[in-house]
Amino acid sequence: TRALELDPSFVTVRLRIISRSLVLWDYSEAAKHLADLETQRERMSPIQRYQIAAQRAQLGGRYEEALLAFREAARLAPGDVNIAFSLAFYASLANHHREVVDIYTGPLDWKTYYERPGMRGFFYFLNLCESLHLLGEHERELAIAKQGQAAHPDVWNAWGLEVTSLAALGRLDEVERAIRDGIGMAPEGVARAYLLVSTAWELSVHGHHELSLKMAVRAADWCRSRPPDELKQEAMRCCFGYALYTAERWDEAQAIFEQLAEEFPKNIEYQGWIGVLAVKKGNREAALRISEDLRRISRPYLLGQNTFWRACIAAQLGEKDRAVEFLRDALAEGVWPDFNLHQAPGLWPLLDYAPYADLKKPKG
């Protein structure tokens, strides 16, 4: 930011600020910088123009268009690992997970990239494991998770990747060992709670409902044991709500999400959870009313989040065709076809529904 203050025409710096804004979901900030770049096209390299085209498409939720633009950038810089990393990101957004795997396992010098310290290097393993998971290649995913642990023994997320692959493989005894290792590595606070919750979700998605329920109860009890100041934090309260919902403690979960929705009225997720919980508690009218409220939301950069939660409510109501229709619209509007979609508890009634499986299936 300081460099841009000194030289507003510094295109490379502005591109990096846009990338950071997109990662942080600050789409308004990214749009402002993209508009500023429109006056500097003559100063840009062809690669930079393709980068801007991809970022502009991402802002609009047009991920296939973004991927096409970045493929051109990569074609112009075939040996650039950073360009390849961004190409893999856009391939993931467009649900082309085979392409992601091919990029990360290609002939470029990825070792230099993933040996960078901390999360900067670990994203290689995180992204590759996610794509392998969504492709159903869990043995290979587990091997990459182990490789990530060896390269980054100080990054607790590496143990989370192992837990996820083991849960998908049904190696339940090993799941508990990996969780203990992960909790031991994770920083105090919401990271430990989320490791337990995400494990419960993954177990449920792969048919291990009883163990999922036990894991969720464990996560809820752990959250409840936290000091009052820590439990007041939004992220911790949200994770507590996740745990309570997954533990089928509907009343407690509803109380948390209603309080969060009151404090953060623009957060669509909290409204969505309240709608899902209305169904769980037998209040169909309230659920439909919330779905209609979600339909009426109109603001920039929604990217289908309101439609996604309408899909969850419809799924809970047993309206499977309608839920898939909503979900198809949500993906077209910009919802990411990523790991959150794979695990989403609101969509669990669709797990054995073929049109839902077909919709989620990677394109390549």
Coordinates of C-alpha atoms in Angstrom, one line a residue:
T1 CA 0.0 0.0 0.0
R2 CA 2.9 2.3 0.8
A3 CA 4.5 1.6 -2.6
L4 CA 1.2 2.5 -4.3
E5 CA 1.0 5.8 -2.4
L6 CA 4.5 6.6 -3.7
D7 CA 3.6 5.5 -7.3
P8 CA -0.1 5.1 -8.2
S9 CA 0.9 3.8 -11.6
F10 CA 2.8 0.8 -10.1
V11 CA 0.7 -2.0 -11.8
T12 CA 2.4 -5.0 -10.2
V13 CA 1.8 -3.7 -6.7
R14 CA -1.8 -2.9 -7.5
L15 CA -2.3 -6.4 -8.9
R16 CA -1.0 -7.9 -5.6
I17 CA -3.4 -5.7 -3.6
I18 CA -6.3 -6.9 -5.7
S19 CA -5.2 -10.5 -5.1
R20 CA -5.0 -10.0 -1.4
S21 CA -8.5 -8.2 -1.4
L22 CA -10.0 -11.2 -3.2
V23 CA -8.5 -13.7 -0.8
L24 CA -9.9 -11.6 2.1
W25 CA -13.4 -11.4 0.4
D26 CA -13.0 -7.6 0.2
Y27 CA -14.5 -7.5 -3.3
S28 CA -15.4 -3.8 -3.1
E29 CA -11.7 -2.9 -2.5
A30 CA -10.7 -5.2 -5.4
A31 CA -13.2 -3.6 -7.7
K32 CA -11.9 -0.1 -6.9
H33 CA -8.3 -1.1 -7.8
L34 CA -9.4 -2.9 -11.0
A35 CA -11.2 0.3 -12.1
D36 CA -8.0 2.3 -11.4
L37 CA -6.1 -0.1 -13.6
E38 CA -8.4 0.4 -16.6
T39 CA -6.6 3.7 -17.3
Q40 CA -3.2 2.0 -17.4
R41 CA -3.7 -0.7 -19.9
E42 CA -1.0 0.6 -22.2
R43 CA 1.5 0.2 -19.4
M44 CA 0.7 -3.5 -18.9
S45 CA 2.3 -6.6 -20.2
P46 CA 0.1 -9.2 -22.0
I47 CA 0.3 -11.4 -18.9
Q48 CA -0.9 -8.6 -16.6
R49 CA -3.9 -8.0 -18.9
Y50 CA -4.9 -11.6 -18.7
Q51 CA -4.5 -11.5 -14.9
I52 CA -6.8 -8.5 -14.7
A53 CA -9.3 -10.2 -17.0
A54 CA -9.3 -13.2 -14.6
Q55 CA -9.7 -11.1 -11.5
R56 CA -12.6 -9.1 -13.1
A57 CA -14.3 -12.4 -14.0
Q58 CA -13.8 -13.7 -10.4
L59 CA -15.5 -10.6 -9.1
G60 CA -18.5 -11.5 -11.1
G61 CA -18.5 -15.2 -10.2
R62 CA -17.6 -16.2 -13.8
Y63 CA -15.0 -18.8 -13.0
E64 CA -14.8 -20.5 -16.4
E65 CA -14.0 -17.1 -18.0
A66 CA -11.4 -16.5 -15.3
L67 CA -9.8 -19.9 -15.9
L68 CA -9.6 -19.3 -19.7
A69 CA -7.9 -15.9 -19.1
F70 CA -5.3 -17.4 -16.8
R71 CA -4.6 -20.3 -19.1
E72 CA -3.5 -17.7 -21.6
A73 CA -1.3 -16.1 -19.0
A74 CA 0.3 -19.4 -18.2
R75 CA 0.8 -20.1 -21.9
L76 CA 2.9 -16.9 -22.1
A77 CA 4.9 -17.9 -19.0
P78 CA 5.2 -21.7 -19.0
G79 CA 8.1 -21.8 -16.5
D80 CA 6.6 -19.4 -13.9
V81 CA 5.6 -21.3 -10.8
N82 CA 3.6 -18.3 -9.3
I83 CA 1.6 -18.0 -12.5
A84 CA 1.0 -21.8 -12.4
F85 CA -0.2 -21.6 -8.8
S86 CA -2.7 -18.9 -9.7
L87 CA -3.8 -21.1 -12.7
A88 CA -4.5 -24.0 -10.3
F89 CA -6.5 -21.7 -8.1
Y90 CA -8.8 -20.6 -11.0
A91 CA -9.0 -24.2 -12.2
S92 CA -10.3 -25.1 -8.7
L93 CA -12.8 -22.3 -8.7
A94 CA -14.1 -23.6 -12.0
N95 CA -14.4 -27.2 -10.6
H96 CA -11.6 -28.5 -12.9
H97 CA -9.9 -30.5 -10.1
R98 CA -8.1 -32.9 -12.5
E99 CA -6.4 -29.9 -14.0
V100 CA -5.4 -28.7 -10.6
V101 CA -3.7 -32.0 -9.9
D102 CA -2.0 -32.0 -13.2
I103 CA -0.6 -28.5 -12.6
Y104 CA 0.7 -29.3 -9.1
T105 CA 2.3 -32.6 -10.2
G106 CA 3.7 -31.2 -13.4
P107 CA 7.4 -30.6 -14.3
L108 CA 7.7 -27.2 -12.6
D109 CA 10.0 -26.7 -9.7
W110 CA 7.3 -27.0 -7.0
K111 CA 9.7 -28.0 -4.3
T112 CA 11.2 -24.5 -4.2
Y113 CA 7.6 -23.2 -3.9
Y114 CA 6.3 -25.5 -1.2
E115 CA 9.4 -25.3 0.9
R116 CA 8.7 -21.7 1.7
P117 CA 8.0 -21.3 5.4
G118 CA 4.6 -21.4 7.0
M119 CA 1.3 -21.2 5.2
R120 CA 2.9 -19.6 2.1
G121 CA 4.4 -22.9 1.2
F122 CA 1.8 -25.1 2.8
F123 CA -1.0 -23.9 0.4
Y124 CA 0.5 -26.2 -2.2
F125 CA -0.4 -29.2 -0.1
L126 CA -3.7 -27.8 1.0
N127 CA -4.9 -27.1 -2.5
L128 CA -3.6 -30.4 -3.9
C129 CA -5.2 -32.4 -1.2
E130 CA -8.6 -30.7 -1.6
S131 CA -8.6 -31.4 -5.3
L132 CA -7.6 -35.1 -4.8
H133 CA -10.3 -35.4 -2.1
L134 CA -13.0 -34.0 -4.4
L135 CA -11.8 -36.4 -7.1
G136 CA -12.2 -39.3 -4.6
E137 CA -8.4 -40.2 -4.7
H138 CA -8.1 -40.5 -1.0
E139 CA -5.0 -42.8 -0.8
R140 CA -3.1 -40.3 -2.9
E141 CA -4.5 -37.5 -0.8
L142 CA -3.2 -39.2 2.3
A143 CA 0.2 -39.5 0.8
I144 CA 0.3 -35.8 0.0
A145 CA -0.9 -34.9 3.5
K146 CA 2.0 -36.9 4.9
Q147 CA 4.3 -35.1 2.6
G148 CA 2.9 -31.8 3.8
Q149 CA 3.5 -32.8 7.4
A150 CA 7.2 -33.6 6.6
A151 CA 7.7 -30.3 4.8
H152 CA 5.8 -28.2 7.4
P153 CA 5.9 -29.9 10.8
D154 CA 5.0 -26.6 12.5
V155 CA 1.8 -26.1 10.5
W156 CA -1.1 -27.8 12.3
N157 CA -3.3 -27.8 9.2
A158 CA -1.2 -30.6 7.9
W159 CA -2.7 -32.9 10.5
G160 CA -6.2 -31.7 9.5
L161 CA -5.5 -32.9 6.0
E162 CA -4.5 -36.3 7.3
V163 CA -7.7 -36.5 9.4
T164 CA -9.8 -35.7 6.4
S165 CA -8.3 -38.3 4.1
L166 CA -8.5 -41.0 6.9
A167 CA -12.1 -40.2 7.5
A168 CA -12.9 -40.6 3.8
L169 CA -11.0 -43.9 3.7
G170 CA -12.9 -45.2 6.8
R171 CA -9.8 -45.8 8.8
L172 CA -11.5 -44.7 11.9
D173 CA -8.9 -45.9 14.5
E174 CA -6.3 -43.8 12.8
V175 CA -8.6 -40.7 12.8
E176 CA -8.5 -40.5 16.5
R177 CA -4.7 -40.6 16.6
A178 CA -4.4 -37.9 13.9
I179 CA -6.9 -35.7 15.8
R180 CA -4.8 -36.0 18.9
D181 CA -1.7 -35.0 17.0
G182 CA -3.6 -32.1 15.3
I183 CA -5.0 -30.7 18.5
G184 CA -1.6 -30.9 20.0
M185 CA -0.2 -28.8 17.1
A186 CA -3.1 -26.4 16.7
P187 CA -3.0 -23.0 18.5
E188 CA -5.4 -22.5 21.4
G189 CA -8.8 -21.3 20.4
V190 CA -11.1 -21.8 17.4
A191 CA -8.6 -23.8 15.4
R192 CA -8.9 -26.8 17.8
A193 CA -12.7 -26.6 17.8
Y194 CA -12.9 -26.4 14.0
L195 CA -10.6 -29.5 13.6
L196 CA -13.1 -31.5 15.6
V197 CA -16.2 -30.0 13.8
S198 CA -14.8 -30.5 10.3
T199 CA -13.9 -34.1 11.2
A200 CA -17.4 -34.7 12.4
W201 CA -18.7 -33.3 9.1
E202 CA -16.4 -35.4 7.0
L203 CA -17.3 -38.6 8.9
S204 CA -21.0 -37.9 8.4
V205 CA -20.5 -37.2 4.6
H206 CA -18.9 -40.6 4.3
G207 CA -21.6 -42.5 6.2
H208 CA -20.1 -42.7 9.8
H209 CA -23.0 -41.0 11.5
E210 CA -22.6 -42.4 15.0
L211 CA -18.9 -41.5 15.2
S212 CA -19.7 -38.0 13.7
L213 CA -22.2 -37.4 16.4
K214 CA -19.7 -38.3 19.1
M215 CA -17.1 -36.1 17.6
A216 CA -19.6 -33.2 17.4
V217 CA -20.5 -33.7 21.1
R218 CA -16.8 -33.6 21.9
A219 CA -16.4 -30.4 19.9
A220 CA -19.4 -28.7 21.6
D221 CA -18.1 -29.7 25.1
W222 CA -14.7 -28.4 24.2
C223 CA -16.2 -25.0 23.1
R224 CA -18.3 -24.8 26.2
S225 CA -15.2 -25.3 28.4
R226 CA -13.5 -22.2 27.0
P227 CA -12.9 -19.0 29.0
P228 CA -15.8 -16.5 28.8
D229 CA -13.8 -13.9 26.9
E230 CA -12.8 -16.5 24.3
L231 CA -16.3 -17.8 23.9
K232 CA -17.5 -14.3 23.2
Q233 CA -15.5 -14.1 20.0
E234 CA -17.6 -14.4 16.8
A235 CA -15.5 -17.2 15.3
M236 CA -15.6 -19.3 18.4
R237 CA -19.4 -18.8 18.9
C238 CA -20.0 -19.7 15.2
C239 CA -17.9 -22.9 15.6
F240 CA -19.8 -23.7 18.8
G241 CA -23.0 -23.3 16.8
Y242 CA -21.6 -25.7 14.1
A243 CA -20.8 -28.3 16.8
L244 CA -24.2 -28.0 18.5
Y245 CA -26.0 -28.4 15.2
T246 CA -24.0 -31.5 14.3
A247 CA -24.5 -32.9 17.8
E248 CA -28.3 -32.5 17.1
R249 CA -28.7 -30.0 19.9
W250 CA -31.1 -27.9 17.9
D251 CA -32.3 -25.5 20.6
E252 CA -28.8 -24.5 21.8
A253 CA -27.6 -24.1 18.2
Q254 CA -30.6 -21.9 17.3
A255 CA -30.0 -19.6 20.3
I256 CA -26.4 -19.1 19.2
F257 CA -27.2 -18.4 15.5
E258 CA -30.1 -16.1 16.4
Q259 CA -27.8 -14.1 18.6
L260 CA -25.1 -13.9 15.9
A261 CA -27.7 -12.9 13.3
E262 CA -28.9 -10.1 15.6
E263 CA -25.3 -8.8 16.1
F264 CA -24.3 -9.3 12.5
P265 CA -27.5 -8.8 10.4
K266 CA -25.6 -8.7 7.1
N267 CA -24.1 -12.2 7.5
I268 CA -26.2 -14.4 5.3
E269 CA -24.7 -17.6 6.8
Y270 CA -26.4 -17.0 10.2
Q271 CA -29.7 -16.4 8.6
G272 CA -29.3 -19.6 6.6
W273 CA -28.5 -21.6 9.7
I274 CA -31.7 -20.3 11.4
G275 CA -33.7 -21.4 8.4
V276 CA -32.2 -24.9 8.5
L277 CA -32.8 -25.1 12.2
A278 CA -36.4 -24.0 11.8
V279 CA -37.0 -27.1 9.7
K280 CA -35.2 -29.3 12.3
K281 CA -37.6 -27.9 14.9
G282 CA -40.7 -28.6 12.7
N283 CA -41.4 -24.9 11.9
R284 CA -41.9 -25.1 8.1
E285 CA -43.6 -21.7 7.9
A286 CA -40.6 -20.0 9.5
A287 CA -38.2 -21.8 7.2
L288 CA -40.1 -20.8 4.1
R289 CA -40.3 -17.2 5.4
I290 CA -36.5 -17.1 5.8
S291 CA -36.0 -18.6 2.4
E292 CA -38.1 -15.8 0.9
D293 CA -36.1 -13.2 2.9
L294 CA -32.9 -14.7 1.5
R295 CA -34.4 -14.4 -2.0
R296 CA -35.0 -10.7 -1.6
I297 CA -31.4 -9.9 -0.5
S298 CA -29.8 -7.7 -3.2
R299 CA -26.3 -6.3 -2.8
P300 CA -23.0 -6.4 -4.7
Y301 CA -20.9 -9.5 -4.6
L302 CA -23.4 -11.9 -3.1
L303 CA -22.0 -14.6 -5.4
G304 CA -24.9 -16.9 -4.8
Q305 CA -24.6 -17.2 -1.0
N306 CA -28.3 -16.4 -0.4
T307 CA -29.3 -19.0 -3.1
F308 CA -27.0 -21.6 -1.5
W309 CA -28.8 -21.3 1.8
R310 CA -32.2 -21.5 0.1
A311 CA -30.9 -24.8 -1.3
C312 CA -30.0 -26.0 2.2
I313 CA -33.5 -25.1 3.5
A314 CA -35.2 -26.8 0.6
A315 CA -33.0 -29.9 1.2
Q316 CA -34.0 -30.0 4.8
L317 CA -37.7 -29.7 3.8
G318 CA -37.3 -32.8 1.6
E319 CA -37.7 -30.9 -1.6
K320 CA -34.7 -32.5 -3.3
D321 CA -35.4 -31.4 -6.9
R322 CA -35.9 -27.8 -5.7
A323 CA -32.8 -27.9 -3.6
V324 CA -30.7 -29.0 -6.6
E325 CA -32.2 -26.3 -8.7
F326 CA -31.3 -23.7 -6.2
L327 CA -27.8 -25.2 -5.9
R328 CA -27.3 -25.1 -9.6
D329 CA -28.3 -21.4 -9.6
A330 CA -26.0 -20.7 -6.7
L331 CA -23.1 -22.2 -8.5
A332 CA -23.9 -20.2 -11.6
E333 CA -24.1 -17.0 -9.4
G334 CA -20.6 -17.6 -8.0
V335 CA -20.7 -20.1 -5.1
W336 CA -17.3 -21.9 -4.9
P337 CA -17.5 -25.6 -5.7
D338 CA -15.0 -26.3 -3.0
F339 CA -14.6 -28.3 0.2
N340 CA -17.3 -26.3 2.0
L341 CA -19.8 -27.4 -0.5
H342 CA -18.6 -31.0 -0.2
Q343 CA -19.2 -31.0 3.6
A344 CA -22.1 -28.6 4.0
P345 CA -24.4 -30.1 6.7
G346 CA -27.4 -28.3 5.3
L347 CA -27.2 -30.4 2.2
W348 CA -26.8 -33.8 3.9
P349 CA -30.4 -34.9 3.0
L350 CA -29.1 -34.9 -0.6
L351 CA -26.1 -37.2 0.0
D352 CA -27.8 -40.2 -1.6
Y353 CA -29.5 -38.2 -4.4
A354 CA -27.9 -38.8 -7.8
P355 CA -28.6 -35.3 -9.3
Y356 CA -26.8 -33.7 -6.4
A357 CA -23.8 -36.0 -6.9
D358 CA -23.8 -35.2 -10.6
L359 CA -23.9 -31.5 -9.9
K360 CA -20.9 -31.6 -7.6
K361 CA -18.8 -33.9 -9.7
P362 CA -15.6 -32.3 -10.9
K363 CA -15.7 -31.3 -14.6
G364 CA -12.2 -32.6 -15.2

